[in-house]
Short mmCIF file of N, CA and C in Angstrom, two decimals:
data_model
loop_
_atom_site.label_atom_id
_atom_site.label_comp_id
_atom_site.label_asym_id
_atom_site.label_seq_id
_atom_site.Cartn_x
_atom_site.Cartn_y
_atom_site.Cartn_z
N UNK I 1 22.46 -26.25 -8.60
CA UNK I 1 21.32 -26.95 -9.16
C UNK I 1 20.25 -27.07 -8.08
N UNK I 2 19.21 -26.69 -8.46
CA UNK I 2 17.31 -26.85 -7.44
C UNK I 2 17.82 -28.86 -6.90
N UNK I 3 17.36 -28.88 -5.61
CA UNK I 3 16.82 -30.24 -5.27
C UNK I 3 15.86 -29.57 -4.05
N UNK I 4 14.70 -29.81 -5.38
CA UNK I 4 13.43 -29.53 -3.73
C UNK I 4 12.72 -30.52 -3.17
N UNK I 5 13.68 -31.72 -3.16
CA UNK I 5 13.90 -32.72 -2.69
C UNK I 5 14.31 -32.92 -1.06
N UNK I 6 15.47 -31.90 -1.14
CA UNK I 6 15.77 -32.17 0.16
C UNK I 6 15.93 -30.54 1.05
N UNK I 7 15.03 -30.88 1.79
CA UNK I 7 13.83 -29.51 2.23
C UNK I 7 14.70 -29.22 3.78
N UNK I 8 14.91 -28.52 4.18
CA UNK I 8 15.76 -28.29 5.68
C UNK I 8 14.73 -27.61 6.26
N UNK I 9 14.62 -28.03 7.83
CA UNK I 9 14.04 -27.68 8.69
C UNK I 9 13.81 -26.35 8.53
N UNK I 10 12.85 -25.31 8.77
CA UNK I 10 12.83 -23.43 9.06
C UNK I 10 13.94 -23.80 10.39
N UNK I 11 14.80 -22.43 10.35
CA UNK I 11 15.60 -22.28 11.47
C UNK I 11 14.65 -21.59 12.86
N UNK I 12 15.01 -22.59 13.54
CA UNK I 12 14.53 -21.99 15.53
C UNK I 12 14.55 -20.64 15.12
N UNK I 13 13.28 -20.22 15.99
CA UNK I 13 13.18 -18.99 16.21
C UNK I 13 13.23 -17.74 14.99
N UNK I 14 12.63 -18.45 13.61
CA UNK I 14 13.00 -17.59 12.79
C UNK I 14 11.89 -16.90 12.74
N UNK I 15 10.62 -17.20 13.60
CA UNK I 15 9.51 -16.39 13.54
C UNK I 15 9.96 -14.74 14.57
N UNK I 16 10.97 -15.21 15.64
CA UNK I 16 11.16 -13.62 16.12
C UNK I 16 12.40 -12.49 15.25
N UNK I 17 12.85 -13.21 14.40
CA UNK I 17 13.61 -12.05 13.32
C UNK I 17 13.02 -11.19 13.33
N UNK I 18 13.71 -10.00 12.69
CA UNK I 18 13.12 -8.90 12.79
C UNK I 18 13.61 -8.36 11.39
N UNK I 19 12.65 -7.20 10.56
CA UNK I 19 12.54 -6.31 9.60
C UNK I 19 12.49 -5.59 9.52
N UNK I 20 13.82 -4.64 9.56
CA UNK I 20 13.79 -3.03 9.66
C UNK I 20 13.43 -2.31 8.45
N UNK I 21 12.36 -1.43 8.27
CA UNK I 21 12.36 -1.03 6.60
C UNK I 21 12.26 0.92 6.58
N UNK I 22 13.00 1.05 5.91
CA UNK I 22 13.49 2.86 5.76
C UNK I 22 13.02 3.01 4.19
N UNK I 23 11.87 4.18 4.95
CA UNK I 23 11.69 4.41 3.30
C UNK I 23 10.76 6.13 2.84
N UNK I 24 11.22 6.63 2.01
CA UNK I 24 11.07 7.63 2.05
C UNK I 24 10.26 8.29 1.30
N UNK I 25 9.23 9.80 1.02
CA UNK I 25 8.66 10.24 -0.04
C UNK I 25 9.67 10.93 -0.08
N UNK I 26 9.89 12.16 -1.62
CA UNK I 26 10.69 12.78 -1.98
C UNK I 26 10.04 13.90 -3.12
N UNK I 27 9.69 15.20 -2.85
CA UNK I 27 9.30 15.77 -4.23
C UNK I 27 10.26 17.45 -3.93
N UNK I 28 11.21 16.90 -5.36
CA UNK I 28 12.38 18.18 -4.80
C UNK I 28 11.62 19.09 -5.34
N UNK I 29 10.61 19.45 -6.33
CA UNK I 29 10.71 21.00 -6.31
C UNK I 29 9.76 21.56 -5.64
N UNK I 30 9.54 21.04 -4.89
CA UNK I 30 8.35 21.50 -3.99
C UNK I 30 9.46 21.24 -2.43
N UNK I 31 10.47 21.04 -2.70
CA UNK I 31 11.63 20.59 -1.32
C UNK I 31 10.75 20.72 0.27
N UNK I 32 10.14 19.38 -0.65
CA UNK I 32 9.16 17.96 0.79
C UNK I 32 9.84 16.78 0.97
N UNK I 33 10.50 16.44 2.22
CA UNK I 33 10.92 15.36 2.05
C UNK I 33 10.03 14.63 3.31
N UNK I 34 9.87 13.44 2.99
CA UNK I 34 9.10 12.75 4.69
C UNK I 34 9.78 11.08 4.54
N UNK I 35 9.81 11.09 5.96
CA UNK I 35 10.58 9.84 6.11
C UNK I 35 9.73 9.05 6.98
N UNK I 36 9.55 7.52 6.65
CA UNK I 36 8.80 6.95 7.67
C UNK I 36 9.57 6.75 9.50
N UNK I 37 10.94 7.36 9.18
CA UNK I 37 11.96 7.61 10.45
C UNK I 37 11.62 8.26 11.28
N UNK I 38 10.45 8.52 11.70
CA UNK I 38 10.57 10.16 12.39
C UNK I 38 10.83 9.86 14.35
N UNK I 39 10.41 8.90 14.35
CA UNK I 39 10.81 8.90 15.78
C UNK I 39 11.88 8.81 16.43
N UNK I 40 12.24 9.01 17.91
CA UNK I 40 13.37 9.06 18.61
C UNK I 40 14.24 7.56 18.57
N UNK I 41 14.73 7.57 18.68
CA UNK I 41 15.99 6.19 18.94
C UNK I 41 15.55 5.28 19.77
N UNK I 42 15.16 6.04 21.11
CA UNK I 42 14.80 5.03 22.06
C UNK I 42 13.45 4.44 21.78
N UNK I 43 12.63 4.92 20.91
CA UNK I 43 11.22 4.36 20.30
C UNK I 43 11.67 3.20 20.20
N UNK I 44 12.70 3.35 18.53
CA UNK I 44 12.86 2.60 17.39
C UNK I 44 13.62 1.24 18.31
N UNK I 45 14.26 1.55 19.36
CA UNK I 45 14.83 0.45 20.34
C UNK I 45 13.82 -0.56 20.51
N UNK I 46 13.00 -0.33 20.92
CA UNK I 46 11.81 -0.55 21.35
C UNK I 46 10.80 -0.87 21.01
N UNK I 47 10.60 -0.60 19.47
CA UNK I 47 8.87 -1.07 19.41
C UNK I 47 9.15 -2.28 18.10
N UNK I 48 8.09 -2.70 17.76
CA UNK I 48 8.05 -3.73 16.87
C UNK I 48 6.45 -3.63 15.95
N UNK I 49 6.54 -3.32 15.22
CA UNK I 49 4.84 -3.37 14.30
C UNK I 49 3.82 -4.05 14.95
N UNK I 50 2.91 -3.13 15.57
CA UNK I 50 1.79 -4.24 16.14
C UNK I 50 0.25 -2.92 15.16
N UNK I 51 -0.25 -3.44 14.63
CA UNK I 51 -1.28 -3.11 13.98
C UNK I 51 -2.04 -2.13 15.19
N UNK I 52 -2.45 -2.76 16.22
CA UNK I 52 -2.94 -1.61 16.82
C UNK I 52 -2.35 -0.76 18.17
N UNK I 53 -1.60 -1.01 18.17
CA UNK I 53 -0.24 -0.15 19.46
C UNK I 53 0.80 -0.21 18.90
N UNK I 54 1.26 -0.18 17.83
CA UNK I 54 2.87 0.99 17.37
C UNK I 54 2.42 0.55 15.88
N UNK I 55 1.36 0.83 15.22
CA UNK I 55 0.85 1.16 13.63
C UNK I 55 2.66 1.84 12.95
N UNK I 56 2.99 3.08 13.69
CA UNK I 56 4.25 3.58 12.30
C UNK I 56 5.81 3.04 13.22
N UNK I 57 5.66 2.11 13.77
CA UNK I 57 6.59 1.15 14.06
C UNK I 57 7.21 0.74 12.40
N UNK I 58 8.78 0.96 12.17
CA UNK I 58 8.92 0.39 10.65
C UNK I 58 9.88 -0.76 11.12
N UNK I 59 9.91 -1.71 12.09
CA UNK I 59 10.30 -2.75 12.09
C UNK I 59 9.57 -3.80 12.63
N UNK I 60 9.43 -5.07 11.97
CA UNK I 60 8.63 -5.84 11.58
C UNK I 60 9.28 -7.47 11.98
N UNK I 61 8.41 -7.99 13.25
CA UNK I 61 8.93 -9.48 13.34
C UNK I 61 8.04 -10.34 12.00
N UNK I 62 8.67 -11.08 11.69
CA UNK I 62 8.32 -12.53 10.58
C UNK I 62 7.16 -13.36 11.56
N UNK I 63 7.09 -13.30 12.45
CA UNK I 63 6.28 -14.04 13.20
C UNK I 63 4.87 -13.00 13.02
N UNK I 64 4.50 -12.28 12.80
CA UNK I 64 3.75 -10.74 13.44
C UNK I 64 3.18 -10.96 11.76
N UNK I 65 4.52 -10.50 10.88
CA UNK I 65 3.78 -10.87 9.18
C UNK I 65 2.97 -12.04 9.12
N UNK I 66 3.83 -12.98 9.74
CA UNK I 66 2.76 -14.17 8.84
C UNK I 66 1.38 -14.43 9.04
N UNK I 67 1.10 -14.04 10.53
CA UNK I 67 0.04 -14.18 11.21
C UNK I 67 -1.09 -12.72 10.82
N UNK I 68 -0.23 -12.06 10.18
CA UNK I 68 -1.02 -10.85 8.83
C UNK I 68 -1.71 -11.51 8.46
N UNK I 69 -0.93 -12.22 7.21
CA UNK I 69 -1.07 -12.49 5.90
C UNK I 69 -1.41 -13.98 6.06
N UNK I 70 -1.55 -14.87 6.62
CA UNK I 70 -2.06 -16.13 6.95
C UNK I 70 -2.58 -16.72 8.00
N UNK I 71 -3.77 -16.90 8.16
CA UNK I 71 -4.05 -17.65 9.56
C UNK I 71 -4.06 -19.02 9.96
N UNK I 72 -4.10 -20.05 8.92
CA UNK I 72 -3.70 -21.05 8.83
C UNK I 72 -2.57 -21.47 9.05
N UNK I 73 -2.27 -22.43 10.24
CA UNK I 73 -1.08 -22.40 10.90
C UNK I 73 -0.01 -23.80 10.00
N UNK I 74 -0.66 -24.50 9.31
CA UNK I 74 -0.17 -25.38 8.68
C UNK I 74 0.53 -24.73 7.56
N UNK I 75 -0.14 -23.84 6.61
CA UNK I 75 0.18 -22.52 5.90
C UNK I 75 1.55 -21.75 6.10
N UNK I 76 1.17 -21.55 7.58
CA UNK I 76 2.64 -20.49 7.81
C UNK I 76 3.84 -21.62 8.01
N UNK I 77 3.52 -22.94 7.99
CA UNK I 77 4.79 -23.64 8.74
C UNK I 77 5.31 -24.18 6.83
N UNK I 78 4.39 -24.25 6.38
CA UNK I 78 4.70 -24.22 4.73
C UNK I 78 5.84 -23.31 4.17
N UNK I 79 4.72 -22.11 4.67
CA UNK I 79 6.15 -21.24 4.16
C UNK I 79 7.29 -20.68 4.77
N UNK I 80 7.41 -21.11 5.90
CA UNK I 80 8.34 -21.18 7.05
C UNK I 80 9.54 -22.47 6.31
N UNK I 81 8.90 -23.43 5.80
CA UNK I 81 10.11 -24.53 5.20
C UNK I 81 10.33 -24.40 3.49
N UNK I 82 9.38 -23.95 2.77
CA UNK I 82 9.45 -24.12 1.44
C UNK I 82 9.30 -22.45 1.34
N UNK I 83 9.10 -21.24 1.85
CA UNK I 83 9.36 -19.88 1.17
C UNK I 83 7.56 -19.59 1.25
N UNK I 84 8.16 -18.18 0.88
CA UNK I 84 6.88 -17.87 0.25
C UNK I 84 6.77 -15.93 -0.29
N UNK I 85 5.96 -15.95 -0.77
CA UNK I 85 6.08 -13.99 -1.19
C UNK I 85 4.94 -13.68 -0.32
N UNK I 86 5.87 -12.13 0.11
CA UNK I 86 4.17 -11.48 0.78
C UNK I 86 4.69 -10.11 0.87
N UNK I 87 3.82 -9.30 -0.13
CA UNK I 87 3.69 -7.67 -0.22
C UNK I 87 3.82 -6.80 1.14
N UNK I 88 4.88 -6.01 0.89
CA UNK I 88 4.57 -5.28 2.01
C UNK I 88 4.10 -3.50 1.21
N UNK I 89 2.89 -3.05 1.78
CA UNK I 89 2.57 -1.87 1.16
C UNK I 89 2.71 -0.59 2.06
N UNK I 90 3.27 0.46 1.92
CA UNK I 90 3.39 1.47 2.63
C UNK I 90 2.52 2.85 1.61
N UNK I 91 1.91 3.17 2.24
CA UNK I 91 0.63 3.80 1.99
C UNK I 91 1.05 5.43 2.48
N UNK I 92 1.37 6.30 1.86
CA UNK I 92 1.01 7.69 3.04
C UNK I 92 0.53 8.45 1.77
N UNK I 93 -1.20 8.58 2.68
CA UNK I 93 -1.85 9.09 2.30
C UNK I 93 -2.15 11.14 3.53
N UNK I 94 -1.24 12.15 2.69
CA UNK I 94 -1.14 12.93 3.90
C UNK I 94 -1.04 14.20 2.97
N UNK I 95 -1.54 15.22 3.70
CA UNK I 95 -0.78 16.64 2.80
C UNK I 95 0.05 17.23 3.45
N UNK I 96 0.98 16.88 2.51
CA UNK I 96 2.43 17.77 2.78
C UNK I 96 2.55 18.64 2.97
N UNK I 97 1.57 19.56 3.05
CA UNK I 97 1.56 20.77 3.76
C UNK I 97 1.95 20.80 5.07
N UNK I 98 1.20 19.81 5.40
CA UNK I 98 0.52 20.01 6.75
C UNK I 98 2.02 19.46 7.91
N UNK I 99 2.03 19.52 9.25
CA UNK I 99 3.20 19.06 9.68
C UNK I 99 3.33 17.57 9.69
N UNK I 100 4.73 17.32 9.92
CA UNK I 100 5.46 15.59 9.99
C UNK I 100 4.44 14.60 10.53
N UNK I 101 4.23 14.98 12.06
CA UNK I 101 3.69 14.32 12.57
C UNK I 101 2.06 14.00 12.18
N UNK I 102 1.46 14.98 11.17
CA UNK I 102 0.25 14.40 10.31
C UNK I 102 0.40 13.68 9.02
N UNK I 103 1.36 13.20 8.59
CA UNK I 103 1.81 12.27 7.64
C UNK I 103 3.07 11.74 7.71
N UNK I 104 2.12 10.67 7.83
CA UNK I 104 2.93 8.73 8.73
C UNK I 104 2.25 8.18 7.69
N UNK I 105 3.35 6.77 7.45
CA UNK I 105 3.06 5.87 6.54
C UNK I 105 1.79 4.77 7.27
N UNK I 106 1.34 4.76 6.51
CA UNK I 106 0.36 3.27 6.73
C UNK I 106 1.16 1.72 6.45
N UNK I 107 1.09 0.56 6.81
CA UNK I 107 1.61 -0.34 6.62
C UNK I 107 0.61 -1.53 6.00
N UNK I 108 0.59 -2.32 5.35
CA UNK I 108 -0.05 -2.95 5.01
C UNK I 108 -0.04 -4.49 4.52
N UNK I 109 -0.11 -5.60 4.22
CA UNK I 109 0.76 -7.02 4.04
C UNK I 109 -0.53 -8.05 3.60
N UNK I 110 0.15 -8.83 2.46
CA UNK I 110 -0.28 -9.36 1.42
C UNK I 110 0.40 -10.59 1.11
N UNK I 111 -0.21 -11.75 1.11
CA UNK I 111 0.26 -12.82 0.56
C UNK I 111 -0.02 -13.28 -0.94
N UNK I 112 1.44 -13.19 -1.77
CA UNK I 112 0.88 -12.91 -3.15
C UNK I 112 1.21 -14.37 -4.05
N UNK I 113 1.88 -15.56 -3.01
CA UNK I 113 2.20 -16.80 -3.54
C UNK I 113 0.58 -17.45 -3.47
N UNK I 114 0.55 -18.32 -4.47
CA UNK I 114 -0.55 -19.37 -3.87
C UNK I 114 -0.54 -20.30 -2.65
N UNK I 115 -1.74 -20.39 -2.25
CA UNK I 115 -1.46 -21.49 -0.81
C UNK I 115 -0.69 -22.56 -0.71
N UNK I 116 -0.06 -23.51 -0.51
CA UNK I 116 0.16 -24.68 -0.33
C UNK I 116 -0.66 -25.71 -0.96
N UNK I 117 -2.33 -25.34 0.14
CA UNK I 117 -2.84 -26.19 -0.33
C UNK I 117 -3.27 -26.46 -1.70
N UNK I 118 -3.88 -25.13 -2.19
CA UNK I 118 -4.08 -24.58 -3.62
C UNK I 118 -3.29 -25.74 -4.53
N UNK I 119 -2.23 -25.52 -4.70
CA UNK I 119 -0.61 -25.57 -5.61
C UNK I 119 -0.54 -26.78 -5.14
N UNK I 120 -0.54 -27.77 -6.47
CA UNK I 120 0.46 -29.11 -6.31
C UNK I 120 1.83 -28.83 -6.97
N UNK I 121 1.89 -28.54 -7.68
CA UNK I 121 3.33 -28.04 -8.83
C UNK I 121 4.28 -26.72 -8.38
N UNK I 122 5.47 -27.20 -7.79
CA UNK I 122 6.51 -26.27 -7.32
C UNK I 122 6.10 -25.29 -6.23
N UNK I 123 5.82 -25.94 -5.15
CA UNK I 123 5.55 -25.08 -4.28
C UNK I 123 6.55 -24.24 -3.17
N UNK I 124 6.39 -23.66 -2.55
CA UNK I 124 6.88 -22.63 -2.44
C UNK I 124 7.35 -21.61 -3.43
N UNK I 125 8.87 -20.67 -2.58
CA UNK I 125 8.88 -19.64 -3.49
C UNK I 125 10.91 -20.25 -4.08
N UNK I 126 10.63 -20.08 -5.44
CA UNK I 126 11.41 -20.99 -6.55
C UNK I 126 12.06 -19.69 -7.11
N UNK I 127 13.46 -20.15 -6.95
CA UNK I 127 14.45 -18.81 -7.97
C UNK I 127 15.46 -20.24 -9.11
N UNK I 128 16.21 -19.69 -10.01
CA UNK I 128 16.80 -20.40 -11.02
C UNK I 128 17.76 -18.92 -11.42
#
């Protein structure tokens, strides 16, 4: 049973989690496949989504999203305790012709809940 009554702290440090995301185009009869994977191991060790120094980085700190998709810091601590939705869009705009390394996904992020402040009625993000 819902009690959004009794609200628990966001857990320490849940802004440095991390979001690994694998995801692929696919058109078999034209046998194109592209993966947003393409880099070495020791990259993928290594980097973390920063918009402008590792753009096709596909892992993603929660701290890095929110500060996307919200700049209001009261905002992110909202949905840090009560939830919240936020789009993630992967974009590859590329011709498959052309080689791997000229078609890389774009990344993109969207907050699709209403604000906090907005919303008096059931805020955050609510499952049943």
């Amino acid at each position: 049973m819902e009690n959004d009554r009794d609200i628990p702290k966001p857990i320490r440090d849940a802004l440095n989690f991390t979001i690994f995301v694998k995801n692929f185009i696919e058109f078999p009869r034209f046998k194109v496949i592209r993966k947003n994977i393409q880099q070495d191991a020791n990259y993928l060790k290594q980097c973390n989504f920063e918009p402008d120094h590792h753009p096709i980085c596909p892992i993603f700190r929660v701290g890095t999203i929110l500060d996307l998709v919200e700049t209001d810091r009261e905002e992110q601590i909202q949905m840090l305790t009560l939830g919240g939705v936020i789009r993630v869009k992967i974009d590859w705009k590329c011709n498959l012709d052309k080689p791997l390394e000229l078609c890389l996904p774009e990344y993109s992020f969207g907050r699709l809940d209403a604000r906090f402040k907005e919303e008096s009625f059931s805020q955050g993000f609510n499952f049943r």
